[in-house]
C-alpha cells in the first residue's frame, strides 16, 4: 500500500485517527528532500542576507576575520539579524525534518494529512470537499496534489492563495485519481 516504509510512530498516529470501520486505501509519506520549491528561495535569500550582513560587519569593524583573537561582540540588534540569517540557511533542514514526520492517507471515506513539526496537525478532507482536486507534477512523477485553496490576504492586503493537500508525494497522478474516485463515491452517496 505504501512505497515508503512508514515509521511505527506515524503508523500509530494513523491507527488512532481512523474510525474502527474505516479502511486505508493508500498511505505514504512525502519525499524528504532538503531543497524543495518552498525551501530553496528561503535558503538563497538567507545566503544573500548572511553574506551581506557579514560583509557589513567586517567593513564597519564590528567583526574581525576568523583567525584573529577577537571576533568582537555583537549587539543584540546585530545578533538578531545573524539569527534570522541562520534560520533561513537552516530552512531546508526544518522542511526535511517535517517531511519525515508527515504521513498522508486516503481511506474509503476521506483523505487525511498528519503533518509533523513542532506539533502535529491533523487535517481531514471528506468526499464533498474534494471537488477542485488538481496536481502539480515534476518529470519524476513526484508532485503535489492540491485538495483545497483559500484566498488569503497578507499584511499589505495582497492576495495570496493558501493551499492544502498532499505535498511532494510519489506518483501524484495516481493519488489525484484516487481522490477523484473518492469524490465521485461521495457524490453518489449524497444523491
Short mmCIF file of N, CA and C in Angstrom, two decimals:
data_model
loop_
_atom_site.label_atom_id
_atom_site.label_comp_id
_atom_site.label_asym_id
_atom_site.label_seq_id
_atom_site.Cartn_x
_atom_site.Cartn_y
_atom_site.Cartn_z
N UNK A 1 0.82 -1.20 0.00
CA UNK A 1 0.00 0.00 0.00
C UNK A 1 0.86 1.26 0.00
N UNK A 2 2.08 1.21 0.55
CA UNK A 2 2.96 2.37 0.62
C UNK A 2 4.27 2.09 -0.09
N UNK A 3 4.75 3.10 -0.81
CA UNK A 3 6.05 2.98 -1.48
C UNK A 3 7.19 3.23 -0.50
N UNK A 4 6.87 3.72 0.67
CA UNK A 4 7.85 4.09 1.67
C UNK A 4 7.56 3.35 2.97
N UNK A 5 8.59 2.84 3.64
CA UNK A 5 8.33 2.27 4.97
C UNK A 5 7.88 3.39 5.92
N UNK A 6 6.73 3.22 6.53
CA UNK A 6 6.18 4.22 7.44
C UNK A 6 6.70 3.93 8.85
N UNK A 7 7.33 4.92 9.50
CA UNK A 7 7.81 4.70 10.87
C UNK A 7 6.66 4.29 11.80
N UNK A 8 6.99 3.50 12.79
CA UNK A 8 5.99 2.98 13.72
C UNK A 8 5.21 4.11 14.41
N UNK A 9 5.89 5.20 14.75
CA UNK A 9 5.20 6.31 15.43
C UNK A 9 4.12 6.91 14.54
N UNK A 10 4.38 7.02 13.23
CA UNK A 10 3.37 7.55 12.31
C UNK A 10 2.27 6.52 12.07
N UNK A 11 2.62 5.23 12.02
CA UNK A 11 1.60 4.19 11.87
C UNK A 11 0.61 4.24 13.03
N UNK A 12 1.12 4.46 14.23
CA UNK A 12 0.24 4.55 15.41
C UNK A 12 -0.68 5.76 15.32
N UNK A 13 -0.15 6.90 14.83
CA UNK A 13 -1.00 8.08 14.66
C UNK A 13 -2.12 7.81 13.66
N UNK A 14 -1.79 7.12 12.57
CA UNK A 14 -2.80 6.78 11.57
C UNK A 14 -3.85 5.87 12.19
N UNK A 15 -3.42 4.84 12.91
CA UNK A 15 -4.36 3.90 13.53
C UNK A 15 -5.31 4.60 14.50
N UNK A 16 -4.79 5.53 15.28
CA UNK A 16 -5.65 6.23 16.23
C UNK A 16 -6.58 7.23 15.54
N UNK A 17 -6.21 7.71 14.37
CA UNK A 17 -7.03 8.69 13.64
C UNK A 17 -8.20 8.02 12.93
N UNK A 18 -8.00 6.81 12.43
CA UNK A 18 -9.05 6.15 11.65
C UNK A 18 -10.15 5.60 12.56
N UNK A 19 -11.38 5.68 12.03
CA UNK A 19 -12.53 5.10 12.73
C UNK A 19 -12.41 3.58 12.68
N UNK A 20 -13.07 2.86 13.62
CA UNK A 20 -12.94 1.40 13.66
C UNK A 20 -13.31 0.70 12.34
N UNK A 21 -14.30 1.20 11.62
CA UNK A 21 -14.72 0.54 10.38
C UNK A 21 -14.20 1.26 9.12
N UNK A 22 -13.24 2.12 9.29
CA UNK A 22 -12.65 2.86 8.16
C UNK A 22 -11.42 2.11 7.65
N UNK A 23 -11.29 2.03 6.33
CA UNK A 23 -10.22 1.24 5.72
C UNK A 23 -9.29 2.15 4.91
N UNK A 24 -7.98 2.04 5.15
CA UNK A 24 -6.99 2.80 4.39
C UNK A 24 -6.83 2.18 3.01
N UNK A 25 -6.89 3.01 1.97
CA UNK A 25 -6.74 2.57 0.59
C UNK A 25 -5.32 2.86 0.11
N UNK A 26 -4.75 3.96 0.56
CA UNK A 26 -3.40 4.40 0.15
C UNK A 26 -2.77 5.14 1.33
N UNK A 27 -1.49 4.93 1.54
CA UNK A 27 -0.76 5.64 2.59
C UNK A 27 0.68 5.84 2.11
N UNK A 28 1.21 7.03 2.36
CA UNK A 28 2.61 7.30 2.01
C UNK A 28 3.07 8.56 2.73
N UNK A 29 4.36 8.76 2.66
CA UNK A 29 4.99 9.94 3.24
C UNK A 29 5.51 10.81 2.09
N UNK A 30 5.68 12.11 2.34
CA UNK A 30 6.29 12.93 1.30
C UNK A 30 7.75 12.53 1.09
N UNK A 31 8.25 12.82 -0.09
CA UNK A 31 9.67 12.59 -0.37
C UNK A 31 10.43 13.62 0.46
N UNK A 32 11.30 13.14 1.33
CA UNK A 32 12.04 14.04 2.23
C UNK A 32 13.28 14.56 1.51
N UNK A 33 13.21 15.80 1.08
CA UNK A 33 14.34 16.43 0.39
C UNK A 33 14.72 17.69 1.15
N UNK A 34 15.98 18.09 0.97
CA UNK A 34 16.43 19.33 1.59
C UNK A 34 15.94 20.53 0.79
N UNK A 35 16.13 20.48 -0.52
CA UNK A 35 15.77 21.63 -1.34
C UNK A 35 14.48 21.34 -2.08
N UNK A 36 13.44 22.06 -1.68
CA UNK A 36 12.11 21.93 -2.24
C UNK A 36 11.72 23.28 -2.83
N UNK A 37 10.59 23.36 -3.54
CA UNK A 37 10.15 24.66 -4.05
C UNK A 37 9.91 25.69 -2.93
N UNK A 38 9.68 25.24 -1.72
CA UNK A 38 9.49 26.17 -0.60
C UNK A 38 10.84 26.56 0.02
N UNK A 39 11.71 25.59 0.26
CA UNK A 39 12.95 25.89 0.99
C UNK A 39 14.03 26.54 0.14
N UNK A 40 14.06 26.29 -1.15
CA UNK A 40 15.14 26.82 -1.99
C UNK A 40 15.18 28.34 -2.01
N UNK A 41 14.06 29.04 -2.28
CA UNK A 41 14.13 30.51 -2.28
C UNK A 41 14.49 31.08 -0.90
N UNK A 42 14.01 30.45 0.16
CA UNK A 42 14.33 30.93 1.51
C UNK A 42 15.83 30.77 1.76
N UNK A 43 16.37 29.61 1.37
CA UNK A 43 17.80 29.36 1.55
C UNK A 43 18.64 30.36 0.75
N UNK A 44 18.28 30.58 -0.50
CA UNK A 44 19.05 31.51 -1.35
C UNK A 44 18.98 32.95 -0.80
N UNK A 45 17.81 33.36 -0.34
CA UNK A 45 17.70 34.69 0.26
C UNK A 45 18.53 34.75 1.55
N UNK A 46 18.50 33.67 2.33
CA UNK A 46 19.29 33.61 3.57
C UNK A 46 20.78 33.67 3.29
N UNK A 47 21.20 33.06 2.19
CA UNK A 47 22.60 33.11 1.78
C UNK A 47 23.01 34.55 1.48
N UNK A 48 22.20 35.24 0.68
CA UNK A 48 22.49 36.65 0.35
C UNK A 48 22.42 37.51 1.61
N UNK A 49 21.43 37.29 2.43
CA UNK A 49 21.24 38.05 3.68
C UNK A 49 22.47 37.92 4.57
N UNK A 50 22.88 36.68 4.81
CA UNK A 50 24.00 36.42 5.72
C UNK A 50 25.31 36.94 5.14
N UNK A 51 25.53 36.74 3.85
CA UNK A 51 26.76 37.25 3.22
C UNK A 51 26.81 38.78 3.31
N UNK A 52 25.68 39.41 3.04
CA UNK A 52 25.62 40.88 3.15
C UNK A 52 25.85 41.35 4.57
N UNK A 53 25.28 40.65 5.53
CA UNK A 53 25.44 41.01 6.94
C UNK A 53 26.90 40.86 7.37
N UNK A 54 27.52 39.75 7.02
CA UNK A 54 28.92 39.52 7.40
C UNK A 54 29.81 40.56 6.75
N UNK A 55 29.56 40.85 5.48
CA UNK A 55 30.35 41.88 4.77
C UNK A 55 30.20 43.22 5.46
N UNK A 56 29.00 43.58 5.82
CA UNK A 56 28.76 44.85 6.51
C UNK A 56 29.48 44.89 7.85
N UNK A 57 29.40 43.81 8.60
CA UNK A 57 30.06 43.78 9.90
C UNK A 57 31.58 43.86 9.77
N UNK A 58 32.12 43.21 8.74
CA UNK A 58 33.56 43.27 8.52
C UNK A 58 34.00 44.67 8.10
N UNK A 59 33.23 45.29 7.22
CA UNK A 59 33.57 46.64 6.73
C UNK A 59 33.48 47.67 7.85
N UNK A 60 32.49 47.54 8.70
CA UNK A 60 32.32 48.51 9.78
C UNK A 60 33.24 48.23 10.97
N UNK A 61 33.95 47.11 10.92
CA UNK A 61 34.88 46.79 12.00
C UNK A 61 34.22 46.14 13.19
N UNK A 62 32.95 45.78 13.08
CA UNK A 62 32.23 45.14 14.19
C UNK A 62 32.73 43.71 14.41
N UNK A 63 33.30 43.14 13.39
CA UNK A 63 33.71 41.74 13.46
C UNK A 63 35.03 41.60 12.72
N UNK A 64 35.94 40.83 13.26
CA UNK A 64 37.23 40.61 12.59
C UNK A 64 37.21 39.25 11.90
N UNK A 65 38.06 39.09 10.93
CA UNK A 65 38.14 37.84 10.17
C UNK A 65 38.49 36.67 11.09
N UNK A 66 38.01 35.47 10.75
CA UNK A 66 38.38 34.30 11.54
C UNK A 66 39.90 34.14 11.59
N UNK A 67 40.40 33.69 12.70
CA UNK A 67 41.84 33.55 12.89
C UNK A 67 42.39 34.63 13.79
N UNK A 68 41.66 35.74 13.88
CA UNK A 68 42.11 36.77 14.81
C UNK A 68 41.65 36.35 16.20
N UNK A 69 42.27 36.91 17.20
CA UNK A 69 41.99 36.52 18.58
C UNK A 69 40.59 36.95 18.99
N UNK A 70 40.14 38.08 18.51
CA UNK A 70 38.87 38.63 18.96
C UNK A 70 37.89 38.74 17.81
N UNK A 71 36.70 38.21 17.97
CA UNK A 71 35.68 38.32 16.92
C UNK A 71 34.74 39.48 17.17
N UNK A 72 34.89 40.16 18.24
CA UNK A 72 34.02 41.30 18.51
C UNK A 72 32.72 40.84 19.13
N UNK A 73 32.10 41.70 19.84
CA UNK A 73 30.83 41.38 20.48
C UNK A 73 29.71 41.98 19.65
N UNK A 74 28.76 41.15 19.26
CA UNK A 74 27.61 41.65 18.53
C UNK A 74 26.67 42.35 19.50
N UNK A 75 26.06 43.40 19.04
CA UNK A 75 24.97 43.97 19.83
C UNK A 75 23.78 43.03 19.67
N UNK A 76 22.80 43.16 20.53
CA UNK A 76 21.61 42.32 20.42
C UNK A 76 20.91 42.53 19.08
N UNK A 77 20.95 43.75 18.58
CA UNK A 77 20.35 44.07 17.29
C UNK A 77 21.04 43.29 16.17
N UNK A 78 22.36 43.29 16.18
CA UNK A 78 23.12 42.56 15.15
C UNK A 78 22.92 41.06 15.30
N UNK A 79 22.89 40.60 16.54
CA UNK A 79 22.69 39.19 16.81
C UNK A 79 21.34 38.71 16.25
N UNK A 80 20.32 39.54 16.38
CA UNK A 80 19.00 39.18 15.84
C UNK A 80 19.10 38.96 14.32
N UNK A 81 19.82 39.83 13.62
CA UNK A 81 19.98 39.67 12.18
C UNK A 81 20.76 38.41 11.83
N UNK A 82 21.77 38.09 12.62
CA UNK A 82 22.55 36.87 12.40
C UNK A 82 21.65 35.65 12.58
N UNK A 83 20.83 35.65 13.63
CA UNK A 83 19.94 34.52 13.89
C UNK A 83 18.90 34.35 12.79
N UNK A 84 18.37 35.46 12.27
CA UNK A 84 17.42 35.38 11.16
C UNK A 84 18.10 34.75 9.95
N UNK A 85 19.32 35.17 9.65
CA UNK A 85 20.07 34.59 8.53
C UNK A 85 20.31 33.11 8.71
N UNK A 86 20.70 32.71 9.93
CA UNK A 86 20.92 31.28 10.20
C UNK A 86 19.62 30.49 10.06
N UNK A 87 18.53 31.07 10.52
CA UNK A 87 17.23 30.40 10.38
C UNK A 87 16.88 30.15 8.93
N UNK A 88 17.13 31.15 8.07
CA UNK A 88 16.85 30.97 6.65
C UNK A 88 17.79 29.93 6.03
N UNK A 89 19.05 29.94 6.45
CA UNK A 89 20.00 28.96 5.92
C UNK A 89 19.65 27.53 6.36
N UNK A 90 19.04 27.40 7.52
CA UNK A 90 18.67 26.08 8.03
C UNK A 90 17.28 25.62 7.58
N UNK A 91 16.55 26.45 6.83
CA UNK A 91 15.19 26.08 6.42
C UNK A 91 15.12 24.74 5.69
N UNK A 92 16.09 24.38 4.83
CA UNK A 92 16.00 23.05 4.21
C UNK A 92 16.02 21.91 5.23
N UNK A 93 16.75 22.08 6.33
CA UNK A 93 16.77 21.05 7.37
C UNK A 93 15.42 20.92 8.05
N UNK A 94 14.78 22.06 8.36
CA UNK A 94 13.48 22.03 9.03
C UNK A 94 12.42 21.41 8.13
N UNK A 95 12.45 21.76 6.84
CA UNK A 95 11.45 21.22 5.92
C UNK A 95 11.62 19.72 5.75
N UNK A 96 12.86 19.27 5.65
CA UNK A 96 13.12 17.83 5.55
C UNK A 96 12.68 17.11 6.83
N UNK A 97 12.98 17.70 7.97
CA UNK A 97 12.59 17.14 9.26
C UNK A 97 11.07 16.99 9.35
N UNK A 98 10.35 18.02 8.91
CA UNK A 98 8.89 17.96 8.94
C UNK A 98 8.35 16.88 8.01
N UNK A 99 8.99 16.73 6.83
CA UNK A 99 8.56 15.70 5.88
C UNK A 99 8.71 14.30 6.48
N UNK A 100 9.75 14.10 7.26
CA UNK A 100 9.97 12.80 7.89
C UNK A 100 8.98 12.52 9.02
N UNK A 101 8.20 13.53 9.38
CA UNK A 101 7.19 13.39 10.44
C UNK A 101 5.77 13.58 9.89
N UNK A 102 5.63 13.41 8.58
CA UNK A 102 4.34 13.62 7.92
C UNK A 102 3.92 12.35 7.20
N UNK A 103 2.63 12.06 7.24
CA UNK A 103 2.07 10.92 6.51
C UNK A 103 0.72 11.34 5.93
N UNK A 104 0.46 10.84 4.73
CA UNK A 104 -0.80 11.12 4.05
C UNK A 104 -1.54 9.80 3.85
N UNK A 105 -2.86 9.83 4.03
CA UNK A 105 -3.68 8.62 3.95
C UNK A 105 -4.93 8.92 3.14
N UNK A 106 -5.31 7.99 2.28
CA UNK A 106 -6.63 8.03 1.63
C UNK A 106 -7.36 6.79 2.12
N UNK A 107 -8.54 7.01 2.67
CA UNK A 107 -9.34 5.90 3.16
C UNK A 107 -10.55 5.72 2.24
N UNK A 108 -11.44 4.81 2.62
CA UNK A 108 -12.66 4.62 1.86
C UNK A 108 -13.66 5.76 2.10
N UNK A 109 -13.32 6.73 3.00
CA UNK A 109 -14.22 7.84 3.31
C UNK A 109 -13.63 9.23 3.14
N UNK A 110 -12.31 9.35 3.31
CA UNK A 110 -11.71 10.68 3.36
C UNK A 110 -10.23 10.63 3.06
N UNK A 111 -9.67 11.81 2.88
CA UNK A 111 -8.23 11.98 2.76
C UNK A 111 -7.76 12.58 4.08
N UNK A 112 -6.64 12.10 4.60
CA UNK A 112 -6.14 12.55 5.89
C UNK A 112 -4.67 12.95 5.74
N UNK A 113 -4.34 14.13 6.22
CA UNK A 113 -2.95 14.57 6.30
C UNK A 113 -2.55 14.69 7.75
N UNK A 114 -1.51 14.01 8.15
CA UNK A 114 -0.97 14.11 9.51
C UNK A 114 0.42 14.69 9.35
N UNK A 115 0.54 15.97 9.71
CA UNK A 115 1.75 16.72 9.44
C UNK A 115 2.49 17.01 10.74
N UNK A 116 3.72 16.54 10.80
CA UNK A 116 4.54 16.74 11.99
C UNK A 116 5.34 18.02 11.90
N UNK A 117 5.98 18.33 12.95
CA UNK A 117 6.78 19.55 13.09
C UNK A 117 6.97 19.75 14.58
N UNK A 118 6.84 20.98 15.03
CA UNK A 118 6.91 21.24 16.47
C UNK A 118 5.69 20.66 17.15
N UNK A 119 4.58 20.62 16.43
CA UNK A 119 3.37 19.96 16.91
C UNK A 119 2.82 19.15 15.74
N UNK A 120 1.80 18.36 15.99
CA UNK A 120 1.22 17.53 14.93
C UNK A 120 -0.13 18.10 14.55
N UNK A 121 -0.33 18.29 13.24
CA UNK A 121 -1.59 18.81 12.71
C UNK A 121 -2.30 17.70 11.95
N UNK A 122 -3.57 17.52 12.26
CA UNK A 122 -4.41 16.53 11.59
C UNK A 122 -5.41 17.27 10.72
N UNK A 123 -5.45 16.93 9.43
CA UNK A 123 -6.43 17.53 8.52
C UNK A 123 -7.18 16.41 7.82
N UNK A 124 -8.50 16.50 7.83
CA UNK A 124 -9.34 15.53 7.13
C UNK A 124 -10.11 16.25 6.03
N UNK A 125 -10.17 15.61 4.87
CA UNK A 125 -10.91 16.14 3.73
C UNK A 125 -11.91 15.06 3.32
N UNK A 126 -13.19 15.34 3.51
CA UNK A 126 -14.22 14.37 3.18
C UNK A 126 -14.59 14.49 1.70
N UNK A 127 -15.27 13.48 1.19
CA UNK A 127 -15.55 13.37 -0.24
C UNK A 127 -16.15 14.66 -0.82
N UNK A 128 -17.06 15.29 -0.11
CA UNK A 128 -17.70 16.51 -0.63
C UNK A 128 -16.72 17.70 -0.72
N UNK A 129 -15.58 17.61 -0.05
CA UNK A 129 -14.57 18.68 -0.10
C UNK A 129 -13.56 18.46 -1.23
N UNK A 130 -13.69 17.38 -1.96
CA UNK A 130 -12.70 17.02 -2.98
C UNK A 130 -13.16 17.41 -4.39
N UNK A 131 -13.82 18.53 -4.52
CA UNK A 131 -14.37 18.92 -5.81
C UNK A 131 -13.38 19.64 -6.73
N UNK A 132 -12.34 20.23 -6.19
CA UNK A 132 -11.40 21.00 -7.01
C UNK A 132 -9.98 20.44 -6.92
N UNK A 133 -9.85 19.15 -6.90
CA UNK A 133 -8.55 18.49 -6.78
C UNK A 133 -7.75 18.70 -8.07
N UNK A 134 -6.50 19.08 -7.93
CA UNK A 134 -5.59 19.15 -9.09
C UNK A 134 -4.18 18.84 -8.63
N UNK A 135 -3.28 18.61 -9.60
CA UNK A 135 -1.91 18.25 -9.24
C UNK A 135 -0.90 19.09 -9.99
N UNK A 136 0.25 19.24 -9.35
CA UNK A 136 1.46 19.80 -9.97
C UNK A 136 2.48 18.68 -9.93
N UNK A 137 3.04 18.36 -11.08
CA UNK A 137 3.90 17.19 -11.13
C UNK A 137 5.22 17.51 -11.82
N UNK A 138 6.30 16.99 -11.27
CA UNK A 138 7.60 17.12 -11.91
C UNK A 138 7.84 15.91 -12.81
N UNK A 139 8.85 15.96 -13.63
CA UNK A 139 9.12 14.88 -14.58
C UNK A 139 9.29 13.54 -13.89
N UNK A 140 9.75 13.54 -12.66
CA UNK A 140 9.97 12.30 -11.91
C UNK A 140 8.67 11.64 -11.47
N UNK A 141 7.54 12.36 -11.59
CA UNK A 141 6.27 11.85 -11.09
C UNK A 141 5.96 12.31 -9.68
N UNK A 142 6.98 12.86 -9.00
CA UNK A 142 6.78 13.42 -7.66
C UNK A 142 6.10 14.76 -7.83
N UNK A 143 5.13 15.04 -6.98
CA UNK A 143 4.43 16.31 -7.11
C UNK A 143 3.53 16.59 -5.93
N UNK A 144 2.65 17.54 -6.14
CA UNK A 144 1.70 17.98 -5.12
C UNK A 144 0.29 17.73 -5.64
N UNK A 145 -0.58 17.22 -4.79
CA UNK A 145 -1.99 17.10 -5.12
C UNK A 145 -2.72 18.09 -4.20
N UNK A 146 -3.27 19.12 -4.82
CA UNK A 146 -3.93 20.18 -4.07
C UNK A 146 -5.40 19.81 -3.91
N UNK A 147 -5.86 19.84 -2.68
CA UNK A 147 -7.23 19.47 -2.36
C UNK A 147 -8.11 20.70 -2.18
N UNK A 148 -7.57 21.71 -1.53
CA UNK A 148 -8.34 22.93 -1.27
C UNK A 148 -7.45 24.15 -1.44
N UNK A 149 -8.07 25.23 -1.89
CA UNK A 149 -7.39 26.53 -1.97
C UNK A 149 -8.29 27.55 -1.29
N UNK A 150 -7.65 28.47 -0.60
CA UNK A 150 -8.39 29.53 0.07
C UNK A 150 -7.67 30.84 -0.19
N UNK A 151 -8.42 31.86 -0.57
CA UNK A 151 -7.83 33.17 -0.80
C UNK A 151 -7.48 33.79 0.55
N UNK A 152 -6.28 34.24 0.68
CA UNK A 152 -5.81 34.90 1.90
C UNK A 152 -5.23 36.25 1.54
N UNK A 153 -5.17 37.12 2.48
CA UNK A 153 -4.54 38.42 2.30
C UNK A 153 -3.39 38.53 3.29
N UNK A 154 -2.25 39.03 2.80
CA UNK A 154 -1.13 39.24 3.70
C UNK A 154 -1.28 40.59 4.39
N UNK A 155 -0.30 40.98 5.17
CA UNK A 155 -0.40 42.23 5.95
C UNK A 155 -0.49 43.47 5.07
N UNK A 156 -0.04 43.38 3.83
CA UNK A 156 -0.14 44.51 2.89
C UNK A 156 -1.45 44.51 2.14
N UNK A 157 -2.26 43.49 2.32
CA UNK A 157 -3.52 43.39 1.61
C UNK A 157 -3.42 42.67 0.28
N UNK A 158 -2.23 42.17 -0.04
CA UNK A 158 -2.05 41.44 -1.30
C UNK A 158 -2.66 40.06 -1.18
N UNK A 159 -3.31 39.61 -2.25
CA UNK A 159 -3.92 38.30 -2.26
C UNK A 159 -2.88 37.21 -2.48
N UNK A 160 -2.98 36.16 -1.69
CA UNK A 160 -2.08 35.02 -1.84
C UNK A 160 -2.87 33.77 -1.49
N UNK A 161 -2.99 32.83 -2.44
CA UNK A 161 -3.77 31.63 -2.13
C UNK A 161 -3.05 30.72 -1.14
N UNK A 162 -3.79 30.19 -0.21
CA UNK A 162 -3.29 29.17 0.72
C UNK A 162 -3.76 27.83 0.19
N UNK A 163 -2.84 26.88 0.07
CA UNK A 163 -3.19 25.58 -0.47
C UNK A 163 -3.03 24.50 0.59
N UNK A 164 -3.95 23.52 0.54
CA UNK A 164 -3.87 22.36 1.40
C UNK A 164 -3.94 21.12 0.53
N UNK A 165 -3.24 20.10 0.95
CA UNK A 165 -3.27 18.85 0.21
C UNK A 165 -2.10 17.96 0.58
N UNK A 166 -1.69 17.14 -0.37
CA UNK A 166 -0.58 16.21 -0.19
C UNK A 166 0.60 16.74 -1.01
N UNK A 167 1.69 17.08 -0.33
CA UNK A 167 2.81 17.75 -0.98
C UNK A 167 4.03 16.84 -1.10
N UNK A 168 4.70 16.97 -2.25
CA UNK A 168 5.96 16.27 -2.52
C UNK A 168 5.80 14.75 -2.40
N UNK A 169 4.76 14.24 -3.05
CA UNK A 169 4.47 12.81 -2.96
C UNK A 169 4.84 12.09 -4.26
N UNK A 170 5.14 10.82 -4.11
CA UNK A 170 5.43 9.97 -5.26
C UNK A 170 4.14 9.70 -6.01
N UNK A 171 4.22 9.56 -7.29
CA UNK A 171 3.10 9.19 -8.15
C UNK A 171 1.86 10.05 -7.88
N UNK A 172 2.04 11.35 -8.06
CA UNK A 172 0.96 12.31 -7.82
C UNK A 172 -0.26 12.02 -8.69
N UNK A 173 -0.04 11.51 -9.89
CA UNK A 173 -1.17 11.21 -10.79
C UNK A 173 -2.07 10.12 -10.19
N UNK A 174 -1.47 9.08 -9.66
CA UNK A 174 -2.23 8.01 -9.02
C UNK A 174 -3.06 8.56 -7.86
N UNK A 175 -2.44 9.38 -7.02
CA UNK A 175 -3.12 9.94 -5.85
C UNK A 175 -4.27 10.85 -6.27
N UNK A 176 -4.05 11.66 -7.31
CA UNK A 176 -5.14 12.51 -7.82
C UNK A 176 -6.32 11.64 -8.26
N UNK A 177 -6.03 10.54 -8.95
CA UNK A 177 -7.09 9.64 -9.39
C UNK A 177 -7.85 9.02 -8.23
N UNK A 178 -7.13 8.60 -7.20
CA UNK A 178 -7.78 8.03 -6.01
C UNK A 178 -8.70 9.05 -5.34
N UNK A 179 -8.25 10.30 -5.27
CA UNK A 179 -9.07 11.35 -4.65
C UNK A 179 -10.30 11.67 -5.50
N UNK A 180 -10.14 11.66 -6.81
CA UNK A 180 -11.29 11.91 -7.70
C UNK A 180 -12.31 10.77 -7.57
N UNK A 181 -11.83 9.53 -7.46
CA UNK A 181 -12.73 8.39 -7.26
C UNK A 181 -13.49 8.53 -5.94
N UNK A 182 -12.78 8.94 -4.90
CA UNK A 182 -13.42 9.14 -3.60
C UNK A 182 -14.49 10.22 -3.70
N UNK A 183 -14.20 11.31 -4.42
CA UNK A 183 -15.17 12.40 -4.59
C UNK A 183 -16.41 11.88 -5.33
N UNK A 184 -16.22 11.05 -6.36
CA UNK A 184 -17.36 10.50 -7.11
C UNK A 184 -18.21 9.60 -6.22
N UNK A 185 -17.55 8.78 -5.39
CA UNK A 185 -18.31 7.92 -4.47
C UNK A 185 -19.12 8.78 -3.50
N UNK A 186 -18.54 9.89 -3.07
CA UNK A 186 -19.26 10.80 -2.17
C UNK A 186 -20.45 11.44 -2.85
N UNK A 187 -20.31 11.79 -4.13
CA UNK A 187 -21.43 12.38 -4.87
C UNK A 187 -22.56 11.37 -5.00
N UNK A 188 -22.22 10.12 -5.34
CA UNK A 188 -23.24 9.08 -5.49
C UNK A 188 -23.95 8.83 -4.15
N UNK A 189 -23.23 8.90 -3.07
CA UNK A 189 -23.81 8.63 -1.74
C UNK A 189 -24.79 9.72 -1.33
N UNK A 190 -24.58 10.96 -1.80
CA UNK A 190 -25.47 12.06 -1.40
C UNK A 190 -26.68 12.17 -2.30
N UNK A 191 -26.67 11.49 -3.45
CA UNK A 191 -27.82 11.59 -4.37
C UNK A 191 -28.75 10.44 -4.21
#
